[in-house]
Amino acid sequence: MEMEKLIADNQLQLEDIPQIDLYMDQVIQLFENTFGSTTRNEEEKVLTKTMINNYAKGKLFFSVKNKKYSKEHLILIAFIYQLKGALSINDIKSLLKGVNTRTAEGKMDLDHFYQLYLDLTKLNADAFVNDLENQAARAAEEAKELNEDQSAELEKVLLASSLVHMSNLYRKAAERIVDDVKNEADQK
């Protein structure tokens, strides 16, 4: 497994975001340059015009002015890109609703909030490396009980299954947090 590719710091950094508003094609190019190495294959697209239009129609970010996307839009699209791998579009909308509102009203320093997120992702990458090594060791230990000619393959199956299970647990925890955010917003 290519550990470096898995934990590569493929985040849109604040210093990489232009200080000028961008047209859609420029946004797509920025995201392709930033996240292109994270795709599974070359056919997979990071971001398309249709995706951006659907995010806008679904009100996943506040309105665009003059067909140009601001730094704040790019940050929100980066959040959407990261969240869509685990959450539904409706969950993402619920989760980011308050962030969108506060940002659009000028009540939130989105740069600072995003930097906090980036700081967490660095900590997560370190924790991931340790956890993956532990999961691999446990799968190898369990696979020793197999008296199969293909124990190396079966060890990988055990490891992949274990990782998917962990992913599902994290996704379910995130969904519960989204539900809490939504319920708190509904009560206001």
PDB file of C-alpha atoms in Angstrom:
ATOM      1  CA  MET A   1       0.000   0.000   0.000  1.00  0.00           C
ATOM      2  CA  GLU A   2       1.357   3.406  -0.923  1.00  0.00           C
ATOM      3  CA  MET A   3       1.293   5.125   2.477  1.00  0.00           C
ATOM      4  CA  GLU A   4       2.627   8.400   1.086  1.00  0.00           C
ATOM      5  CA  LYS A   5      -0.244   8.691  -1.398  1.00  0.00           C
ATOM      6  CA  LEU A   6      -2.805   7.873   1.278  1.00  0.00           C
ATOM      7  CA  ILE A   7      -1.655  10.537   3.684  1.00  0.00           C
ATOM      8  CA  ALA A   8      -0.479  13.112   1.158  1.00  0.00           C
ATOM      9  CA  ASP A   9      -1.439  16.584   2.269  1.00  0.00           C
ATOM     10  CA  ASN A  10      -3.979  17.165  -0.466  1.00  0.00           C
ATOM     11  CA  GLN A  11      -5.789  20.036   1.100  1.00  0.00           C
ATOM     12  CA  LEU A  12      -6.541  23.385  -0.386  1.00  0.00           C
ATOM     13  CA  GLN A  13      -4.271  25.579   1.728  1.00  0.00           C
ATOM     14  CA  LEU A  14      -5.276  29.162   2.476  1.00  0.00           C
ATOM     15  CA  GLU A  15      -2.130  30.483   0.807  1.00  0.00           C
ATOM     16  CA  ASP A  16      -3.062  28.553  -2.375  1.00  0.00           C
ATOM     17  CA  ILE A  17      -6.380  30.360  -2.728  1.00  0.00           C
ATOM     18  CA  PRO A  18      -6.138  33.383  -4.998  1.00  0.00           C
ATOM     19  CA  GLN A  19      -7.116  36.710  -3.483  1.00  0.00           C
ATOM     20  CA  ILE A  20      -9.239  37.460  -6.534  1.00  0.00           C
ATOM     21  CA  ASP A  21     -12.578  35.946  -7.449  1.00  0.00           C
ATOM     22  CA  LEU A  22     -12.469  33.088  -9.959  1.00  0.00           C
ATOM     23  CA  TYR A  23     -14.694  31.936 -12.775  1.00  0.00           C
ATOM     24  CA  MET A  24     -15.989  28.360 -12.690  1.00  0.00           C
ATOM     25  CA  ASP A  25     -13.342  26.980 -15.063  1.00  0.00           C
ATOM     26  CA  GLN A  26     -10.619  28.479 -12.875  1.00  0.00           C
ATOM     27  CA  VAL A  27     -12.207  26.918  -9.775  1.00  0.00           C
ATOM     28  CA  ILE A  28     -12.267  23.510 -11.463  1.00  0.00           C
ATOM     29  CA  GLN A  29      -8.612  23.866 -12.492  1.00  0.00           C
ATOM     30  CA  LEU A  30      -7.576  24.859  -8.959  1.00  0.00           C
ATOM     31  CA  PHE A  31      -9.335  21.821  -7.498  1.00  0.00           C
ATOM     32  CA  GLU A  32      -7.931  19.479 -10.144  1.00  0.00           C
ATOM     33  CA  ASN A  33      -4.419  20.753  -9.377  1.00  0.00           C
ATOM     34  CA  THR A  34      -4.948  20.393  -5.627  1.00  0.00           C
ATOM     35  CA  PHE A  35      -6.910  17.157  -5.368  1.00  0.00           C
ATOM     36  CA  GLY A  36      -6.137  15.392  -8.663  1.00  0.00           C
ATOM     37  CA  SER A  37      -3.643  13.020  -7.076  1.00  0.00           C
ATOM     38  CA  THR A  38      -6.311  11.791  -4.642  1.00  0.00           C
ATOM     39  CA  THR A  39      -8.564  10.324  -7.321  1.00  0.00           C
ATOM     40  CA  ARG A  40      -8.664   6.581  -7.721  1.00  0.00           C
ATOM     41  CA  ASN A  41      -8.068   6.708 -11.475  1.00  0.00           C
ATOM     42  CA  GLU A  42      -7.601   9.239 -14.253  1.00  0.00           C
ATOM     43  CA  GLU A  43     -11.255   9.071 -15.365  1.00  0.00           C
ATOM     44  CA  GLU A  44     -12.501  10.245 -11.964  1.00  0.00           C
ATOM     45  CA  LYS A  45     -13.108  13.977 -11.846  1.00  0.00           C
ATOM     46  CA  VAL A  46     -12.477  16.059  -8.746  1.00  0.00           C
ATOM     47  CA  LEU A  47     -14.996  18.734  -9.634  1.00  0.00           C
ATOM     48  CA  THR A  48     -17.201  19.452 -12.632  1.00  0.00           C
ATOM     49  CA  LYS A  49     -19.438  22.321 -13.736  1.00  0.00           C
ATOM     50  CA  THR A  50     -22.446  20.114 -13.034  1.00  0.00           C
ATOM     51  CA  MET A  51     -21.255  19.435  -9.480  1.00  0.00           C
ATOM     52  CA  ILE A  52     -20.711  23.123  -8.777  1.00  0.00           C
ATOM     53  CA  ASN A  53     -24.097  24.015 -10.280  1.00  0.00           C
ATOM     54  CA  ASN A  54     -25.781  21.316  -8.188  1.00  0.00           C
ATOM     55  CA  TYR A  55     -24.072  22.604  -5.031  1.00  0.00           C
ATOM     56  CA  ALA A  56     -25.258  26.128  -5.858  1.00  0.00           C
ATOM     57  CA  LYS A  57     -28.827  25.009  -6.646  1.00  0.00           C
ATOM     58  CA  GLY A  58     -28.850  22.907  -3.483  1.00  0.00           C
ATOM     59  CA  LYS A  59     -27.732  25.987  -1.519  1.00  0.00           C
ATOM     60  CA  LEU A  60     -24.631  24.253  -0.157  1.00  0.00           C
ATOM     61  CA  PHE A  61     -22.937  27.641  -0.317  1.00  0.00           C
ATOM     62  CA  PHE A  62     -24.203  31.208  -0.421  1.00  0.00           C
ATOM     63  CA  SER A  63     -24.983  32.904  -3.723  1.00  0.00           C
ATOM     64  CA  VAL A  64     -22.276  33.617  -6.260  1.00  0.00           C
ATOM     65  CA  LYS A  65     -21.972  37.167  -7.574  1.00  0.00           C
ATOM     66  CA  ASN A  66     -21.366  37.874 -11.275  1.00  0.00           C
ATOM     67  CA  LYS A  67     -20.506  34.234 -11.954  1.00  0.00           C
ATOM     68  CA  LYS A  68     -17.365  34.591  -9.859  1.00  0.00           C
ATOM     69  CA  TYR A  69     -16.407  32.515  -6.838  1.00  0.00           C
ATOM     70  CA  SER A  70     -14.827  34.240  -3.852  1.00  0.00           C
ATOM     71  CA  LYS A  71     -12.212  32.871  -1.498  1.00  0.00           C
ATOM     72  CA  GLU A  72     -15.051  31.961   0.880  1.00  0.00           C
ATOM     73  CA  HIS A  73     -16.799  29.996  -1.876  1.00  0.00           C
ATOM     74  CA  LEU A  74     -13.589  28.081  -2.553  1.00  0.00           C
ATOM     75  CA  ILE A  75     -13.224  27.204   1.114  1.00  0.00           C
ATOM     76  CA  LEU A  76     -16.821  25.982   1.257  1.00  0.00           C
ATOM     77  CA  ILE A  77     -16.366  23.952  -1.936  1.00  0.00           C
ATOM     78  CA  ALA A  78     -13.236  22.423  -0.376  1.00  0.00           C
ATOM     79  CA  PHE A  79     -15.310  21.431   2.662  1.00  0.00           C
ATOM     80  CA  ILE A  80     -17.978  19.947   0.378  1.00  0.00           C
ATOM     81  CA  TYR A  81     -15.336  18.008  -1.543  1.00  0.00           C
ATOM     82  CA  GLN A  82     -13.961  16.496   1.663  1.00  0.00           C
ATOM     83  CA  LEU A  83     -17.379  15.769   3.187  1.00  0.00           C
ATOM     84  CA  LYS A  84     -19.060  14.229   0.152  1.00  0.00           C
ATOM     85  CA  GLY A  85     -17.056  11.030   0.479  1.00  0.00           C
ATOM     86  CA  ALA A  86     -18.862  10.174   3.690  1.00  0.00           C
ATOM     87  CA  LEU A  87     -21.999  12.303   3.947  1.00  0.00           C
ATOM     88  CA  SER A  88     -25.049  12.838   1.766  1.00  0.00           C
ATOM     89  CA  ILE A  89     -25.551  16.186   0.051  1.00  0.00           C
ATOM     90  CA  ASN A  90     -28.456  16.899   2.427  1.00  0.00           C
ATOM     91  CA  ASP A  91     -26.251  16.154   5.432  1.00  0.00           C
ATOM     92  CA  ILE A  92     -23.546  18.455   4.074  1.00  0.00           C
ATOM     93  CA  LYS A  93     -26.128  21.204   3.539  1.00  0.00           C
ATOM     94  CA  SER A  94     -27.345  20.809   7.124  1.00  0.00           C
ATOM     95  CA  LEU A  95     -23.828  20.747   8.508  1.00  0.00           C
ATOM     96  CA  LEU A  96     -22.649  23.831   6.603  1.00  0.00           C
ATOM     97  CA  LYS A  97     -25.871  25.859   6.871  1.00  0.00           C
ATOM     98  CA  GLY A  98     -24.731  27.872   9.896  1.00  0.00           C
ATOM     99  CA  VAL A  99     -21.256  28.335   8.459  1.00  0.00           C
ATOM    100  CA  ASN A 100     -22.775  29.648   5.212  1.00  0.00           C
ATOM    101  CA  THR A 101     -25.136  32.009   7.007  1.00  0.00           C
ATOM    102  CA  ARG A 102     -22.472  33.417   9.329  1.00  0.00           C
ATOM    103  CA  THR A 103     -20.026  33.835   6.450  1.00  0.00           C
ATOM    104  CA  ALA A 104     -22.556  35.526   4.144  1.00  0.00           C
ATOM    105  CA  GLU A 105     -23.522  37.909   6.970  1.00  0.00           C
ATOM    106  CA  GLY A 106     -19.880  38.697   7.752  1.00  0.00           C
ATOM    107  CA  LYS A 107     -20.202  37.243  11.258  1.00  0.00           C
ATOM    108  CA  MET A 108     -17.538  34.585  10.849  1.00  0.00           C
ATOM    109  CA  ASP A 109     -13.846  34.509  10.032  1.00  0.00           C
ATOM    110  CA  LEU A 110     -14.007  31.603   7.609  1.00  0.00           C
ATOM    111  CA  ASP A 111     -10.231  31.705   7.025  1.00  0.00           C
ATOM    112  CA  HIS A 112      -9.574  31.064  10.718  1.00  0.00           C
ATOM    113  CA  PHE A 113     -12.216  28.334  10.905  1.00  0.00           C
ATOM    114  CA  TYR A 114     -10.753  26.634   7.818  1.00  0.00           C
ATOM    115  CA  GLN A 115      -7.237  26.847   9.255  1.00  0.00           C
ATOM    116  CA  LEU A 116      -8.499  25.040  12.376  1.00  0.00           C
ATOM    117  CA  TYR A 117      -9.847  22.329  10.081  1.00  0.00           C
ATOM    118  CA  LEU A 118      -6.502  22.096   8.261  1.00  0.00           C
ATOM    119  CA  ASP A 119      -4.706  21.778  11.601  1.00  0.00           C
ATOM    120  CA  LEU A 120      -7.005  18.885  12.536  1.00  0.00           C
ATOM    121  CA  THR A 121      -6.346  17.150   9.219  1.00  0.00           C
ATOM    122  CA  LYS A 122      -2.614  17.142   9.948  1.00  0.00           C
ATOM    123  CA  LEU A 123      -3.241  15.547  13.340  1.00  0.00           C
ATOM    124  CA  ASN A 124      -5.614  13.067  11.699  1.00  0.00           C
ATOM    125  CA  ALA A 125      -2.957  12.003   9.193  1.00  0.00           C
ATOM    126  CA  ASP A 126      -0.525  11.179  12.000  1.00  0.00           C
ATOM    127  CA  ALA A 127      -3.176   9.239  13.906  1.00  0.00           C
ATOM    128  CA  PHE A 128      -4.155   7.445  10.695  1.00  0.00           C
ATOM    129  CA  VAL A 129      -0.623   6.173  10.075  1.00  0.00           C
ATOM    130  CA  ASN A 130      -0.438   4.730  13.593  1.00  0.00           C
ATOM    131  CA  ASP A 131      -3.913   3.225  13.407  1.00  0.00           C
ATOM    132  CA  LEU A 132      -3.317   1.699   9.968  1.00  0.00           C
ATOM    133  CA  GLU A 133      -0.129   0.054  11.181  1.00  0.00           C
ATOM    134  CA  ASN A 134      -2.014  -1.358  14.190  1.00  0.00           C
ATOM    135  CA  GLN A 135      -4.893  -2.581  12.005  1.00  0.00           C
ATOM    136  CA  ALA A 136      -2.444  -4.251   9.597  1.00  0.00           C
ATOM    137  CA  ALA A 137      -0.640  -5.979  12.472  1.00  0.00           C
ATOM    138  CA  ARG A 138      -3.950  -7.234  13.903  1.00  0.00           C
ATOM    139  CA  ALA A 139      -5.072  -8.525  10.488  1.00  0.00           C
ATOM    140  CA  ALA A 140      -1.734 -10.289  10.036  1.00  0.00           C
ATOM    141  CA  GLU A 141      -2.085 -11.874  13.473  1.00  0.00           C
ATOM    142  CA  GLU A 142      -5.631 -13.065  12.744  1.00  0.00           C
ATOM    143  CA  ALA A 143      -4.590 -14.384   9.313  1.00  0.00           C
ATOM    144  CA  LYS A 144      -2.006 -16.659  10.970  1.00  0.00           C
ATOM    145  CA  GLU A 145      -4.906 -18.870  12.014  1.00  0.00           C
ATOM    146  CA  LEU A 146      -5.648 -19.564   8.345  1.00  0.00           C
ATOM    147  CA  ASN A 147      -3.945 -22.581   6.848  1.00  0.00           C
ATOM    148  CA  GLU A 148      -4.513 -21.393   3.342  1.00  0.00           C
ATOM    149  CA  ASP A 149      -2.193 -21.105   0.389  1.00  0.00           C
ATOM    150  CA  GLN A 150      -3.621 -17.652  -0.203  1.00  0.00           C
ATOM    151  CA  SER A 151      -3.202 -16.308   3.317  1.00  0.00           C
ATOM    152  CA  ALA A 152      -1.569 -13.095   2.001  1.00  0.00           C
ATOM    153  CA  GLU A 153      -4.680 -12.342  -0.054  1.00  0.00           C
ATOM    154  CA  LEU A 154      -6.988 -13.275   2.815  1.00  0.00           C
ATOM    155  CA  GLU A 155      -4.966 -11.060   5.160  1.00  0.00           C
ATOM    156  CA  LYS A 156      -5.649  -8.147   2.785  1.00  0.00           C
ATOM    157  CA  VAL A 157      -9.346  -9.036   2.747  1.00  0.00           C
ATOM    158  CA  LEU A 158      -9.381  -8.983   6.553  1.00  0.00           C
ATOM    159  CA  LEU A 159      -7.555  -5.666   6.639  1.00  0.00           C
ATOM    160  CA  ALA A 160      -9.800  -4.037   4.014  1.00  0.00           C
ATOM    161  CA  SER A 161     -12.903  -5.301   5.813  1.00  0.00           C
ATOM    162  CA  SER A 162     -11.636  -3.984   9.114  1.00  0.00           C
ATOM    163  CA  LEU A 163     -10.861  -0.582   7.596  1.00  0.00           C
ATOM    164  CA  VAL A 164     -14.308  -0.380   5.994  1.00  0.00           C
ATOM    165  CA  HIS A 165     -15.844  -1.203   9.366  1.00  0.00           C
ATOM    166  CA  MET A 166     -13.885   1.624  11.003  1.00  0.00           C
ATOM    167  CA  SER A 167     -14.908   3.951   8.192  1.00  0.00           C
ATOM    168  CA  ASN A 168     -18.560   3.042   8.738  1.00  0.00           C
ATOM    169  CA  LEU A 169     -18.245   3.715  12.470  1.00  0.00           C
ATOM    170  CA  TYR A 170     -16.732   7.142  11.785  1.00  0.00           C
ATOM    171  CA  ARG A 171     -19.388   7.907   9.150  1.00  0.00           C
ATOM    172  CA  LYS A 172     -22.186   6.964  11.566  1.00  0.00           C
ATOM    173  CA  ALA A 173     -20.646   9.172  14.257  1.00  0.00           C
ATOM    174  CA  ALA A 174     -20.463  12.061  11.757  1.00  0.00           C
ATOM    175  CA  GLU A 175     -24.098  11.490  10.746  1.00  0.00           C
ATOM    176  CA  ARG A 176     -25.160  11.679  14.399  1.00  0.00           C
ATOM    177  CA  ILE A 177     -23.290  14.972  14.759  1.00  0.00           C
ATOM    178  CA  VAL A 178     -25.060  16.289  11.636  1.00  0.00           C
ATOM    179  CA  ASP A 179     -28.393  15.258  13.172  1.00  0.00           C
ATOM    180  CA  ASP A 180     -27.478  17.127  16.367  1.00  0.00           C
ATOM    181  CA  VAL A 181     -26.530  20.253  14.394  1.00  0.00           C
ATOM    182  CA  LYS A 182     -29.764  20.063  12.414  1.00  0.00           C
ATOM    183  CA  ASN A 183     -31.910  19.496  15.517  1.00  0.00           C
ATOM    184  CA  GLU A 184     -30.259  22.421  17.316  1.00  0.00           C
ATOM    185  CA  ALA A 185     -30.844  24.656  14.268  1.00  0.00           C
ATOM    186  CA  ASP A 186     -34.490  23.551  14.060  1.00  0.00           C
ATOM    187  CA  GLN A 187     -35.020  24.453  17.715  1.00  0.00           C
ATOM    188  CA  LYS A 188     -33.858  28.049  17.181  1.00  0.00           C
TER     189      LYS A 188
END
